Amino acid sequence: MSKRSGSSPVPTDDQTPAASIRRLFAGPVVDRRRVLFAGAGLGALALVSPILAACGGSDGESEGGGSTGGPADFGKLTIRLSWIKNAEFSGEYIADTNGYYTKEGFSSVELISGGASATPQDTDVASGVALVGISGPDITGAAIAAGAPIKIIGAQYQKNPFCVMSMADKPILKPQDMYGKKIGVQATNESVWASFLSAAKLDASKITKVTVEFDPLPLTQGAVDGWFSFVTNEPNALKVEGFDTKYFLLADHGYPLVSETFMVLQSTIDKKRDLLKAFLRAEVLGWTESLKDPSMGAKLAATKYGKDLGLDADEQTLESAAQNKLILTADTKKNGLFTITEELMKENIATLNGGGLKLKESDVFDLSILEEIYKEDPSLISNLPDVPAA
């Protein structure tokens, strides 16, 4: 393995790369990468029943916030994040800091962090704790299959961020390279892992799955040959510690699910359309700035929004730059941020249904609000930067 070169003092036990990696992944394991491929049976229903209960009676509530001809006054905006407050939400930090939300008519914004003790995003949206939840088609699709009245109105990540990471001197560059190897997989990610093996038509008996935590130290020590991770996270955490890695994306090998999707109630789509348009415009502006300068949101994560997490600004900038490649593609450059092509939606639905769900595109996705804002203001597309190099 390759580490940083150059002379340096002999490190103490707390200054070694191993200790630094442990610090980066210290704290409670956060069940963020949870997949609910339980189908529409009792498993999914049990998980989603609190959502259905929370949605009861909501139709009788006053919606407000519609077009009144005067200045918009949408009140407080609450967004339930899918993870802790790191650079993953750079666009939201910039939109908040630059006043894009308030310019669109929101009096304030609350970014609700994910974490070990956080309730599921779906429940927070359904109960009214959050107007918008950032989630994924797997979680949202399972909830919809069990009867939850929610939909996806856009997707930040056009490519799924899961990858298999390996050390550069022993690279695993394609799924078949995992045969005969040990791959570290976190318990909370086993559903994603199993779904990928099925989608990629891999023989699981030829791969040794080792249950691990999120700290990738065992990979650097040779205890495993590959590591299941987000491409934006662990590879960059190891990079700042001097380790060279390689990876392949699941999205390039039969697992096309978009990610970091905006999830809202159907009633919000029906009755608060102007509010959602305002939200999406602010999001587009914030993420456009992040695409132009990945260090901007990374610094806000390290010094303001996630300042209590001990984040490293350099690593966060690497993470921000990496996620930009998942957000701005040839398709979103042409059609606008958060849009999903018809072909990609079909692939997502096929993957969800392959995992046991029985859904149509119209059950899961409603991109009509995005279509409206881009029709009304084409500059939201024309102001986008060039697509990042692969």
mmCIF file of C-alpha atoms in Angstrom:
data_model
loop_
_atom_site.group_PDB
_atom_site.id
_atom_site.type_symbol
_atom_site.label_atom_id
_atom_site.label_comp_id
_atom_site.label_asym_id
_atom_site.label_seq_id
_atom_site.Cartn_x
_atom_site.Cartn_y
_atom_site.Cartn_z
ATOM 1 C CA MET A 1 0.000 0.000 0.000
ATOM 2 C CA SER A 2 1.151 3.509 -0.732
ATOM 3 C CA LYS A 3 1.318 6.083 2.042
ATOM 4 C CA ARG A 4 2.347 9.742 2.114
ATOM 5 C CA SER A 5 5.993 10.223 1.296
ATOM 6 C CA GLY A 6 8.387 12.651 2.890
ATOM 7 C CA SER A 7 10.106 12.765 6.231
ATOM 8 C CA SER A 8 8.083 13.214 9.395
ATOM 9 C CA PRO A 9 8.566 12.653 13.104
ATOM 10 C CA VAL A 10 8.087 9.155 14.420
ATOM 11 C CA PRO A 11 4.349 9.050 15.200
ATOM 12 C CA THR A 12 2.928 8.309 18.598
ATOM 13 C CA ASP A 13 0.256 5.626 18.884
ATOM 14 C CA ASP A 14 -2.391 8.303 18.393
ATOM 15 C CA GLN A 15 -0.693 9.760 15.302
ATOM 16 C CA THR A 16 -0.395 6.649 13.175
ATOM 17 C CA PRO A 17 -2.515 6.272 10.022
ATOM 18 C CA ALA A 18 -4.413 3.476 11.759
ATOM 19 C CA ALA A 19 -5.341 5.766 14.639
ATOM 20 C CA SER A 20 -6.352 8.522 12.237
ATOM 21 C CA ILE A 21 -8.639 6.139 10.335
ATOM 22 C CA ARG A 22 -10.224 5.025 13.589
ATOM 23 C CA ARG A 23 -10.960 8.655 14.469
ATOM 24 C CA LEU A 24 -12.563 9.274 11.075
ATOM 25 C CA PHE A 25 -14.995 6.440 11.668
ATOM 26 C CA ALA A 26 -15.354 6.754 15.441
ATOM 27 C CA GLY A 27 -18.711 7.000 17.153
ATOM 28 C CA PRO A 28 -21.890 4.956 16.807
ATOM 29 C CA VAL A 29 -22.564 3.022 13.632
ATOM 30 C CA VAL A 30 -25.254 4.929 11.788
ATOM 31 C CA ASP A 31 -27.832 2.801 10.026
ATOM 32 C CA ARG A 32 -27.942 5.062 7.011
ATOM 33 C CA ARG A 33 -27.637 2.578 4.181
ATOM 34 C CA ARG A 34 -30.775 0.735 5.153
ATOM 35 C CA VAL A 35 -32.689 -0.993 2.373
ATOM 36 C CA LEU A 36 -36.240 -2.196 2.813
ATOM 37 C CA PHE A 37 -36.403 -4.848 0.111
ATOM 38 C CA ALA A 38 -38.994 -6.653 2.211
ATOM 39 C CA GLY A 39 -41.561 -6.488 -0.560
ATOM 40 C CA ALA A 40 -45.136 -5.638 0.256
ATOM 41 C CA GLY A 41 -45.430 -8.369 2.865
ATOM 42 C CA LEU A 42 -45.488 -8.214 6.664
ATOM 43 C CA GLY A 43 -41.865 -7.049 6.920
ATOM 44 C CA ALA A 44 -42.441 -3.926 4.893
ATOM 45 C CA LEU A 45 -45.849 -3.316 6.443
ATOM 46 C CA ALA A 46 -44.416 -3.443 9.951
ATOM 47 C CA LEU A 47 -41.751 -0.923 9.026
ATOM 48 C CA VAL A 48 -44.189 1.403 7.326
ATOM 49 C CA SER A 49 -47.170 1.135 9.668
ATOM 50 C CA PRO A 50 -46.051 4.193 11.704
ATOM 51 C CA ILE A 51 -46.035 6.159 8.449
ATOM 52 C CA LEU A 52 -49.575 5.136 7.588
ATOM 53 C CA ALA A 53 -50.742 6.030 11.066
ATOM 54 C CA ALA A 54 -49.033 9.402 10.876
ATOM 55 C CA CYS A 55 -50.704 10.132 7.542
ATOM 56 C CA GLY A 56 -54.194 9.539 8.865
ATOM 57 C CA GLY A 57 -56.353 12.640 8.879
ATOM 58 C CA SER A 58 -53.835 14.837 7.100
ATOM 59 C CA ASP A 59 -56.263 15.718 4.325
ATOM 60 C CA GLY A 60 -58.256 17.829 6.734
ATOM 61 C CA GLU A 61 -55.363 20.123 7.579
ATOM 62 C CA SER A 62 -55.030 23.581 6.094
ATOM 63 C CA GLU A 63 -52.356 23.526 3.410
ATOM 64 C CA GLY A 64 -51.745 27.216 2.727
ATOM 65 C CA GLY A 65 -48.667 28.496 0.919
ATOM 66 C CA GLY A 66 -50.339 28.602 -2.481
ATOM 67 C CA SER A 67 -50.066 31.322 -5.078
ATOM 68 C CA THR A 68 -51.825 34.388 -3.686
ATOM 69 C CA GLY A 69 -50.484 37.051 -6.006
ATOM 70 C CA GLY A 70 -48.367 38.577 -3.226
ATOM 71 C CA PRO A 71 -44.938 37.750 -1.842
ATOM 72 C CA ALA A 72 -44.608 34.092 -0.919
ATOM 73 C CA ASP A 73 -44.694 33.258 2.789
ATOM 74 C CA PHE A 74 -44.163 29.539 3.153
ATOM 75 C CA GLY A 75 -42.998 29.589 6.755
ATOM 76 C CA LYS A 76 -40.294 27.302 8.087
ATOM 77 C CA LEU A 77 -38.734 24.708 5.785
ATOM 78 C CA THR A 78 -37.708 21.404 7.359
ATOM 79 C CA ILE A 79 -35.514 18.933 5.493
ATOM 80 C CA ARG A 80 -34.710 15.486 6.901
ATOM 81 C CA LEU A 81 -31.182 14.549 5.833
ATOM 82 C CA SER A 82 -30.233 10.951 5.130
ATOM 83 C CA TRP A 83 -26.962 11.097 7.050
ATOM 84 C CA ILE A 84 -24.919 13.161 9.472
ATOM 85 C CA LYS A 85 -24.114 16.752 8.508
ATOM 86 C CA ASN A 86 -21.075 16.209 6.330
ATOM 87 C CA ALA A 87 -20.321 17.457 2.808
ATOM 88 C CA GLU A 88 -22.981 15.180 1.385
ATOM 89 C CA PHE A 89 -25.432 18.058 1.842
ATOM 90 C CA SER A 90 -23.254 20.841 0.478
ATOM 91 C CA GLY A 91 -26.029 22.170 -1.726
ATOM 92 C CA GLU A 92 -28.348 22.591 1.243
ATOM 93 C CA TYR A 93 -25.673 24.374 3.290
ATOM 94 C CA ILE A 94 -24.970 26.808 0.457
ATOM 95 C CA ALA A 95 -28.660 27.438 -0.210
ATOM 96 C CA ASP A 96 -29.141 28.206 3.473
ATOM 97 C CA THR A 97 -26.011 30.326 3.909
ATOM 98 C CA ASN A 98 -26.593 32.309 0.704
ATOM 99 C CA GLY A 99 -30.232 32.953 1.548
ATOM 100 C CA TYR A 100 -31.692 31.077 -1.412
ATOM 101 C CA TYR A 101 -34.411 29.459 0.714
ATOM 102 C CA THR A 102 -35.474 32.751 2.296
ATOM 103 C CA LYS A 103 -35.473 34.501 -1.090
ATOM 104 C CA GLU A 104 -37.918 31.858 -2.250
ATOM 105 C CA GLY A 105 -40.309 32.638 0.601
ATOM 106 C CA PHE A 106 -39.230 30.443 3.515
ATOM 107 C CA SER A 107 -38.856 32.221 6.842
ATOM 108 C CA SER A 108 -36.133 29.797 7.997
ATOM 109 C CA VAL A 109 -34.746 26.349 7.306
ATOM 110 C CA GLU A 110 -34.040 23.434 9.636
ATOM 111 C CA LEU A 111 -31.782 20.640 8.429
ATOM 112 C CA ILE A 112 -32.605 17.566 10.513
ATOM 113 C CA SER A 113 -29.618 15.265 10.797
ATOM 114 C CA GLY A 114 -29.725 11.522 10.330
ATOM 115 C CA GLY A 115 -27.969 9.339 12.866
ATOM 116 C CA ALA A 116 -28.075 6.275 15.087
ATOM 117 C CA SER A 117 -31.087 7.529 17.052
ATOM 118 C CA ALA A 118 -32.912 9.192 14.145
ATOM 119 C CA THR A 119 -36.334 7.991 13.083
ATOM 120 C CA PRO A 120 -36.674 6.806 9.466
ATOM 121 C CA GLN A 121 -36.891 9.582 6.886
ATOM 122 C CA ASP A 122 -40.259 8.274 5.693
ATOM 123 C CA THR A 123 -41.760 8.561 9.147
ATOM 124 C CA ASP A 124 -40.475 12.109 9.639
ATOM 125 C CA VAL A 125 -42.063 13.215 6.361
ATOM 126 C CA ALA A 126 -45.346 11.418 6.960
ATOM 127 C CA SER A 127 -45.721 12.762 10.494
ATOM 128 C CA GLY A 128 -45.039 16.345 9.464
ATOM 129 C CA VAL A 129 -41.710 16.589 11.269
ATOM 130 C CA ALA A 130 -40.111 17.289 7.878
ATOM 131 C CA LEU A 131 -41.550 18.653 4.661
ATOM 132 C CA VAL A 132 -38.912 16.874 2.568
ATOM 133 C CA GLY A 133 -36.911 13.738 3.247
ATOM 134 C CA ILE A 134 -33.662 12.862 1.466
ATOM 135 C CA SER A 135 -33.726 9.125 0.923
ATOM 136 C CA GLY A 136 -33.533 6.520 -1.854
ATOM 137 C CA PRO A 137 -35.899 4.607 -4.160
ATOM 138 C CA ASP A 138 -35.338 1.389 -2.215
ATOM 139 C CA ILE A 139 -36.580 2.845 1.085
ATOM 140 C CA THR A 140 -39.298 4.969 -0.498
ATOM 141 C CA GLY A 141 -40.400 2.194 -2.851
ATOM 142 C CA ALA A 142 -40.885 -0.296 -0.017
ATOM 143 C CA ALA A 143 -42.920 2.277 1.906
ATOM 144 C CA ILE A 144 -45.078 2.983 -1.142
ATOM 145 C CA ALA A 145 -45.635 -0.737 -1.726
ATOM 146 C CA ALA A 146 -46.969 -0.963 1.834
ATOM 147 C CA GLY A 147 -49.361 1.932 1.253
ATOM 148 C CA ALA A 148 -47.502 5.081 2.261
ATOM 149 C CA PRO A 149 -48.746 8.131 0.263
ATOM 150 C CA ILE A 150 -45.297 9.476 -0.680
ATOM 151 C CA LYS A 151 -43.426 10.118 -3.918
ATOM 152 C CA ILE A 152 -39.987 11.037 -5.203
ATOM 153 C CA ILE A 153 -39.861 14.466 -6.884
ATOM 154 C CA GLY A 154 -36.178 14.489 -7.845
ATOM 155 C CA ALA A 155 -32.820 12.780 -7.368
ATOM 156 C CA GLN A 156 -29.519 14.430 -6.473
ATOM 157 C CA TYR A 157 -27.354 11.398 -7.324
ATOM 158 C CA GLN A 158 -27.926 10.061 -10.835
ATOM 159 C CA LYS A 159 -25.615 7.139 -10.143
ATOM 160 C CA ASN A 160 -25.784 4.937 -7.088
ATOM 161 C CA PRO A 161 -22.857 5.784 -4.764
ATOM 162 C CA PHE A 162 -22.167 2.270 -3.524
ATOM 163 C CA CYS A 163 -18.869 0.769 -4.612
ATOM 164 C CA VAL A 164 -16.448 -2.043 -3.836
ATOM 165 C CA MET A 165 -13.145 -0.497 -2.795
ATOM 166 C CA SER A 166 -9.764 -2.251 -2.795
ATOM 167 C CA MET A 167 -6.145 -1.335 -2.204
ATOM 168 C CA ALA A 168 -4.428 -0.042 -5.347
ATOM 169 C CA ASP A 169 -1.691 -2.693 -5.235
ATOM 170 C CA LYS A 170 -4.341 -5.474 -5.195
ATOM 171 C CA PRO A 171 -7.149 -3.938 -7.252
ATOM 172 C CA ILE A 172 -10.640 -5.312 -7.694
ATOM 173 C CA LEU A 173 -11.840 -3.543 -10.830
ATOM 174 C CA LYS A 174 -14.940 -5.513 -11.807
ATOM 175 C CA PRO A 175 -17.449 -7.747 -10.018
ATOM 176 C CA GLN A 176 -15.929 -10.999 -11.256
ATOM 177 C CA ASP A 177 -12.625 -9.987 -9.680
ATOM 178 C CA MET A 178 -14.269 -10.611 -6.293
ATOM 179 C CA TYR A 179 -14.340 -14.368 -6.929
ATOM 180 C CA GLY A 180 -12.012 -16.076 -4.494
ATOM 181 C CA LYS A 181 -11.677 -12.865 -2.437
ATOM 182 C CA LYS A 182 -12.818 -11.661 0.986
ATOM 183 C CA ILE A 183 -15.146 -8.652 0.861
ATOM 184 C CA GLY A 184 -15.987 -6.637 3.958
ATOM 185 C CA VAL A 185 -19.707 -5.856 4.112
ATOM 186 C CA GLN A 186 -21.451 -3.993 6.930
ATOM 187 C CA ALA A 187 -24.448 -5.746 8.488
ATOM 188 C CA THR A 188 -26.709 -2.801 7.670
ATOM 189 C CA ASN A 189 -25.681 -3.035 4.009
ATOM 190 C CA GLU A 190 -26.248 -6.743 3.488
ATOM 191 C CA SER A 191 -29.573 -6.184 1.721
ATOM 192 C CA VAL A 192 -27.888 -3.891 -0.804
ATOM 193 C CA TRP A 193 -25.067 -6.396 -1.200
ATOM 194 C CA ALA A 194 -27.470 -9.291 -1.825
ATOM 195 C CA SER A 195 -29.511 -7.227 -4.284
ATOM 196 C CA PHE A 196 -26.370 -6.297 -6.191
ATOM 197 C CA LEU A 197 -25.162 -9.907 -6.403
ATOM 198 C CA SER A 198 -28.540 -10.841 -7.847
ATOM 199 C CA ALA A 199 -28.684 -7.892 -10.265
ATOM 200 C CA ALA A 200 -25.126 -8.544 -11.493
ATOM 201 C CA LYS A 201 -25.801 -12.294 -11.728
ATOM 202 C CA LEU A 202 -22.838 -13.141 -9.512
ATOM 203 C CA ASP A 203 -22.255 -16.493 -7.810
ATOM 204 C CA ALA A 204 -22.244 -15.624 -4.108
ATOM 205 C CA SER A 205 -20.635 -18.971 -3.239
ATOM 206 C CA LYS A 206 -17.425 -17.821 -4.944
ATOM 207 C CA ILE A 207 -17.117 -14.720 -2.740
ATOM 208 C CA THR A 208 -16.314 -14.754 0.976
ATOM 209 C CA LYS A 209 -18.408 -12.090 2.680
ATOM 210 C CA VAL A 210 -16.915 -10.843 5.936
ATOM 211 C CA THR A 211 -19.179 -8.881 8.280
ATOM 212 C CA VAL A 212 -17.436 -5.639 9.277
ATOM 213 C CA GLU A 213 -18.124 -2.223 10.771
ATOM 214 C CA PHE A 214 -17.718 1.023 8.771
ATOM 215 C CA ASP A 215 -14.071 1.626 9.754
ATOM 216 C CA PRO A 216 -12.051 0.392 6.717
ATOM 217 C CA LEU A 217 -8.907 -0.305 8.737
ATOM 218 C CA PRO A 218 -9.156 -4.091 8.078
ATOM 219 C CA LEU A 219 -8.783 -3.406 4.342
ATOM 220 C CA THR A 220 -5.553 -1.470 4.870
ATOM 221 C CA GLN A 221 -4.232 -4.310 7.036
ATOM 222 C CA GLY A 222 -5.034 -7.019 4.502
ATOM 223 C CA ALA A 223 -7.703 -8.748 6.576
ATOM 224 C CA VAL A 224 -10.072 -8.419 3.615
ATOM 225 C CA ASP A 225 -9.476 -7.847 -0.097
ATOM 226 C CA GLY A 226 -12.397 -5.502 -0.790
ATOM 227 C CA TRP A 227 -14.643 -3.097 1.093
ATOM 228 C CA PHE A 228 -18.296 -2.229 0.518
ATOM 229 C CA SER A 229 -18.693 1.538 0.812
ATOM 230 C CA PHE A 230 -19.950 4.825 -0.559
ATOM 231 C CA VAL A 231 -17.600 6.058 -3.272
ATOM 232 C CA THR A 232 -17.753 9.535 -1.755
ATOM 233 C CA ASN A 233 -16.781 8.467 1.757
ATOM 234 C CA GLU A 234 -14.304 5.729 2.626
ATOM 235 C CA PRO A 235 -12.048 6.045 -0.460
ATOM 236 C CA ASN A 236 -11.499 9.726 0.318
ATOM 237 C CA ALA A 237 -11.063 9.104 4.037
ATOM 238 C CA LEU A 238 -8.257 6.688 3.213
ATOM 239 C CA LYS A 239 -6.814 9.017 0.596
ATOM 240 C CA VAL A 240 -6.187 11.821 3.092
ATOM 241 C CA GLU A 241 -4.396 9.277 5.280
ATOM 242 C CA GLY A 242 -2.067 8.366 2.418
ATOM 243 C CA PHE A 243 -3.628 5.127 1.193
ATOM 244 C CA ASP A 244 -4.160 4.547 -2.539
ATOM 245 C CA THR A 245 -7.336 2.692 -3.440
ATOM 246 C CA LYS A 246 -9.263 1.514 -6.472
ATOM 247 C CA TYR A 247 -12.983 0.813 -6.786
ATOM 248 C CA PHE A 248 -15.804 -0.081 -9.108
ATOM 249 C CA LEU A 249 -19.289 1.391 -8.854
ATOM 250 C CA LEU A 250 -22.295 -0.889 -8.492
ATOM 251 C CA ALA A 251 -24.109 1.482 -10.850
ATOM 252 C CA ASP A 252 -21.778 0.438 -13.663
ATOM 253 C CA HIS A 253 -22.600 -3.228 -13.163
ATOM 254 C CA GLY A 254 -26.347 -3.736 -13.020
ATOM 255 C CA TYR A 255 -27.414 -1.678 -9.989
ATOM 256 C CA PRO A 256 -28.831 1.578 -11.418
ATOM 257 C CA LEU A 257 -30.775 2.978 -8.454
ATOM 258 C CA VAL A 258 -30.557 6.759 -8.166
ATOM 259 C CA SER A 259 -29.862 8.100 -4.683
ATOM 260 C CA GLU A 260 -30.282 11.072 -2.355
ATOM 261 C CA THR A 261 -33.826 11.484 -3.639
ATOM 262 C CA PHE A 262 -36.316 14.118 -2.490
ATOM 263 C CA MET A 263 -39.320 12.426 -0.899
ATOM 264 C CA VAL A 264 -42.580 14.238 -0.078
ATOM 265 C CA LEU A 265 -46.181 13.423 0.692
ATOM 266 C CA GLN A 266 -48.595 13.162 -2.223
ATOM 267 C CA SER A 267 -50.773 15.730 -0.467
ATOM 268 C CA THR A 268 -47.875 18.199 -0.545
ATOM 269 C CA ILE A 269 -47.583 17.716 -4.298
ATOM 270 C CA ASP A 270 -51.328 18.204 -4.699
ATOM 271 C CA LYS A 271 -51.831 21.179 -2.375
ATOM 272 C CA LYS A 272 -48.461 22.920 -1.928
ATOM 273 C CA ARG A 273 -47.093 22.930 -5.437
ATOM 274 C CA ASP A 274 -45.785 26.496 -5.285
ATOM 275 C CA LEU A 275 -43.961 25.683 -2.058
ATOM 276 C CA LEU A 276 -42.245 22.672 -3.622
ATOM 277 C CA LYS A 277 -41.285 24.725 -6.667
ATOM 278 C CA ALA A 278 -39.698 27.300 -4.363
ATOM 279 C CA PHE A 279 -37.845 24.552 -2.502
ATOM 280 C CA LEU A 280 -36.507 22.988 -5.695
ATOM 281 C CA ARG A 281 -35.398 26.324 -7.152
ATOM 282 C CA ALA A 282 -33.381 27.037 -4.005
ATOM 283 C CA GLU A 283 -31.904 23.539 -4.134
ATOM 284 C CA VAL A 284 -30.859 23.958 -7.764
ATOM 285 C CA LEU A 285 -29.141 27.260 -6.953
ATOM 286 C CA GLY A 286 -27.324 25.811 -3.943
ATOM 287 C CA TRP A 287 -26.123 22.723 -5.771
ATOM 288 C CA THR A 288 -25.079 24.742 -8.821
ATOM 289 C CA GLU A 289 -22.691 26.670 -6.561
ATOM 290 C CA SER A 290 -21.407 23.442 -5.042
ATOM 291 C CA LEU A 291 -20.775 22.019 -8.506
ATOM 292 C CA LYS A 292 -18.762 25.105 -9.417
ATOM 293 C CA ASP A 293 -16.717 25.035 -6.203
ATOM 294 C CA PRO A 294 -16.740 21.750 -4.230
ATOM 295 C CA SER A 295 -14.747 23.334 -1.406
ATOM 296 C CA MET A 296 -17.540 25.787 -0.584
ATOM 297 C CA GLY A 297 -19.998 23.331 0.957
ATOM 298 C CA ALA A 298 -17.167 21.224 2.354
ATOM 299 C CA LYS A 299 -15.907 24.159 4.408
ATOM 300 C CA LEU A 300 -19.434 24.893 5.625
ATOM 301 C CA ALA A 301 -19.772 21.250 6.681
ATOM 302 C CA ALA A 302 -16.478 21.293 8.605
ATOM 303 C CA THR A 303 -16.805 24.730 10.211
ATOM 304 C CA LYS A 304 -20.530 25.357 10.617
ATOM 305 C CA TYR A 305 -23.132 22.671 10.030
ATOM 306 C CA GLY A 306 -21.056 19.678 11.123
ATOM 307 C CA LYS A 307 -18.536 21.505 13.279
ATOM 308 C CA ASP A 308 -19.196 19.177 16.227
ATOM 309 C CA LEU A 309 -18.277 16.112 14.129
ATOM 310 C CA GLY A 310 -14.557 16.834 13.868
ATOM 311 C CA LEU A 311 -14.645 16.798 10.066
ATOM 312 C CA ASP A 312 -11.485 17.364 8.041
ATOM 313 C CA ALA A 313 -12.063 20.136 5.461
ATOM 314 C CA ASP A 314 -9.650 18.588 2.942
ATOM 315 C CA GLU A 315 -11.353 15.197 3.096
ATOM 316 C CA GLN A 316 -14.771 16.847 2.892
ATOM 317 C CA THR A 317 -13.674 18.712 -0.244
ATOM 318 C CA LEU A 318 -12.626 15.425 -1.831
ATOM 319 C CA GLU A 319 -15.998 13.969 -0.906
ATOM 320 C CA SER A 320 -17.804 16.968 -2.367
ATOM 321 C CA ALA A 321 -15.855 16.729 -5.628
ATOM 322 C CA ALA A 322 -16.552 12.994 -5.843
ATOM 323 C CA GLN A 323 -20.288 13.415 -5.385
ATOM 324 C CA ASN A 324 -20.386 16.118 -8.067
ATOM 325 C CA LYS A 325 -19.625 13.366 -10.585
ATOM 326 C CA LEU A 326 -22.762 11.554 -9.422
ATOM 327 C CA ILE A 327 -24.919 14.683 -9.600
ATOM 328 C CA LEU A 328 -23.964 16.442 -12.841
ATOM 329 C CA THR A 329 -24.092 14.076 -15.796
ATOM 330 C CA ALA A 330 -24.674 14.593 -19.495
ATOM 331 C CA ASP A 331 -28.394 14.062 -18.855
ATOM 332 C CA THR A 332 -28.741 16.506 -15.955
ATOM 333 C CA LYS A 333 -26.580 19.044 -17.792
ATOM 334 C CA LYS A 334 -29.145 18.885 -20.604
ATOM 335 C CA ASN A 335 -32.377 18.435 -18.621
ATOM 336 C CA GLY A 336 -31.588 20.096 -15.284
ATOM 337 C CA LEU A 337 -30.391 18.964 -11.858
ATOM 338 C CA PHE A 338 -32.412 16.259 -10.080
ATOM 339 C CA THR A 339 -34.206 15.157 -13.265
ATOM 340 C CA ILE A 340 -34.305 11.442 -14.080
ATOM 341 C CA THR A 341 -34.558 10.202 -17.644
ATOM 342 C CA GLU A 342 -37.374 7.885 -18.651
ATOM 343 C CA GLU A 343 -34.856 5.122 -19.319
ATOM 344 C CA LEU A 344 -33.271 5.499 -15.875
ATOM 345 C CA MET A 345 -36.675 5.467 -14.189
ATOM 346 C CA LYS A 346 -37.526 2.225 -15.979
ATOM 347 C CA GLU A 347 -34.233 0.710 -14.828
ATOM 348 C CA ASN A 348 -34.934 1.786 -11.249
ATOM 349 C CA ILE A 349 -38.405 0.267 -11.275
ATOM 350 C CA ALA A 350 -37.065 -2.969 -12.775
ATOM 351 C CA THR A 351 -34.480 -3.164 -9.988
ATOM 352 C CA LEU A 352 -37.072 -2.493 -7.275
ATOM 353 C CA ASN A 353 -39.437 -5.069 -8.706
ATOM 354 C CA GLY A 354 -36.565 -7.526 -8.977
ATOM 355 C CA GLY A 355 -36.174 -7.087 -5.224
ATOM 356 C CA GLY A 356 -39.770 -8.170 -4.584
ATOM 357 C CA LEU A 357 -41.757 -4.961 -5.039
ATOM 358 C CA LYS A 358 -44.544 -4.542 -7.582
ATOM 359 C CA LEU A 359 -44.498 -0.904 -8.640
ATOM 360 C CA LYS A 360 -44.935 1.292 -11.694
ATOM 361 C CA GLU A 361 -43.006 4.467 -12.485
ATOM 362 C CA SER A 362 -46.045 6.581 -11.658
ATOM 363 C CA ASP A 363 -46.268 4.930 -8.225
ATOM 364 C CA VAL A 364 -42.814 6.145 -7.244
ATOM 365 C CA PHE A 365 -41.825 9.198 -9.303
ATOM 366 C CA ASP A 366 -43.436 12.574 -10.004
ATOM 367 C CA LEU A 367 -41.010 14.920 -11.764
ATOM 368 C CA SER A 368 -43.662 17.325 -13.010
ATOM 369 C CA ILE A 369 -42.671 20.069 -10.548
ATOM 370 C CA LEU A 370 -39.076 20.002 -11.798
ATOM 371 C CA GLU A 371 -40.357 20.194 -15.352
ATOM 372 C CA GLU A 372 -42.342 23.297 -14.450
ATOM 373 C CA ILE A 373 -39.492 25.205 -12.803
ATOM 374 C CA TYR A 374 -37.149 24.550 -15.731
ATOM 375 C CA LYS A 375 -39.813 25.611 -18.228
ATOM 376 C CA GLU A 376 -40.412 28.810 -16.254
ATOM 377 C CA ASP A 377 -36.703 29.584 -15.777
ATOM 378 C CA PRO A 378 -34.365 27.967 -18.337
ATOM 379 C CA SER A 379 -31.395 29.795 -16.756
ATOM 380 C CA LEU A 380 -31.481 27.200 -13.983
ATOM 381 C CA ILE A 381 -30.130 24.821 -16.631
ATOM 382 C CA SER A 382 -27.991 27.182 -18.717
ATOM 383 C CA ASN A 383 -26.058 28.351 -15.636
ATOM 384 C CA LEU A 384 -24.823 24.858 -14.817
ATOM 385 C CA PRO A 385 -21.047 24.281 -15.111
ATOM 386 C CA ASP A 386 -19.491 21.692 -17.394
ATOM 387 C CA VAL A 387 -19.857 18.018 -16.528
ATOM 388 C CA PRO A 388 -16.946 16.913 -14.282
ATOM 389 C CA ALA A 389 -14.357 14.633 -15.848
ATOM 390 C CA ALA A 390 -14.901 10.988 -15.007
#
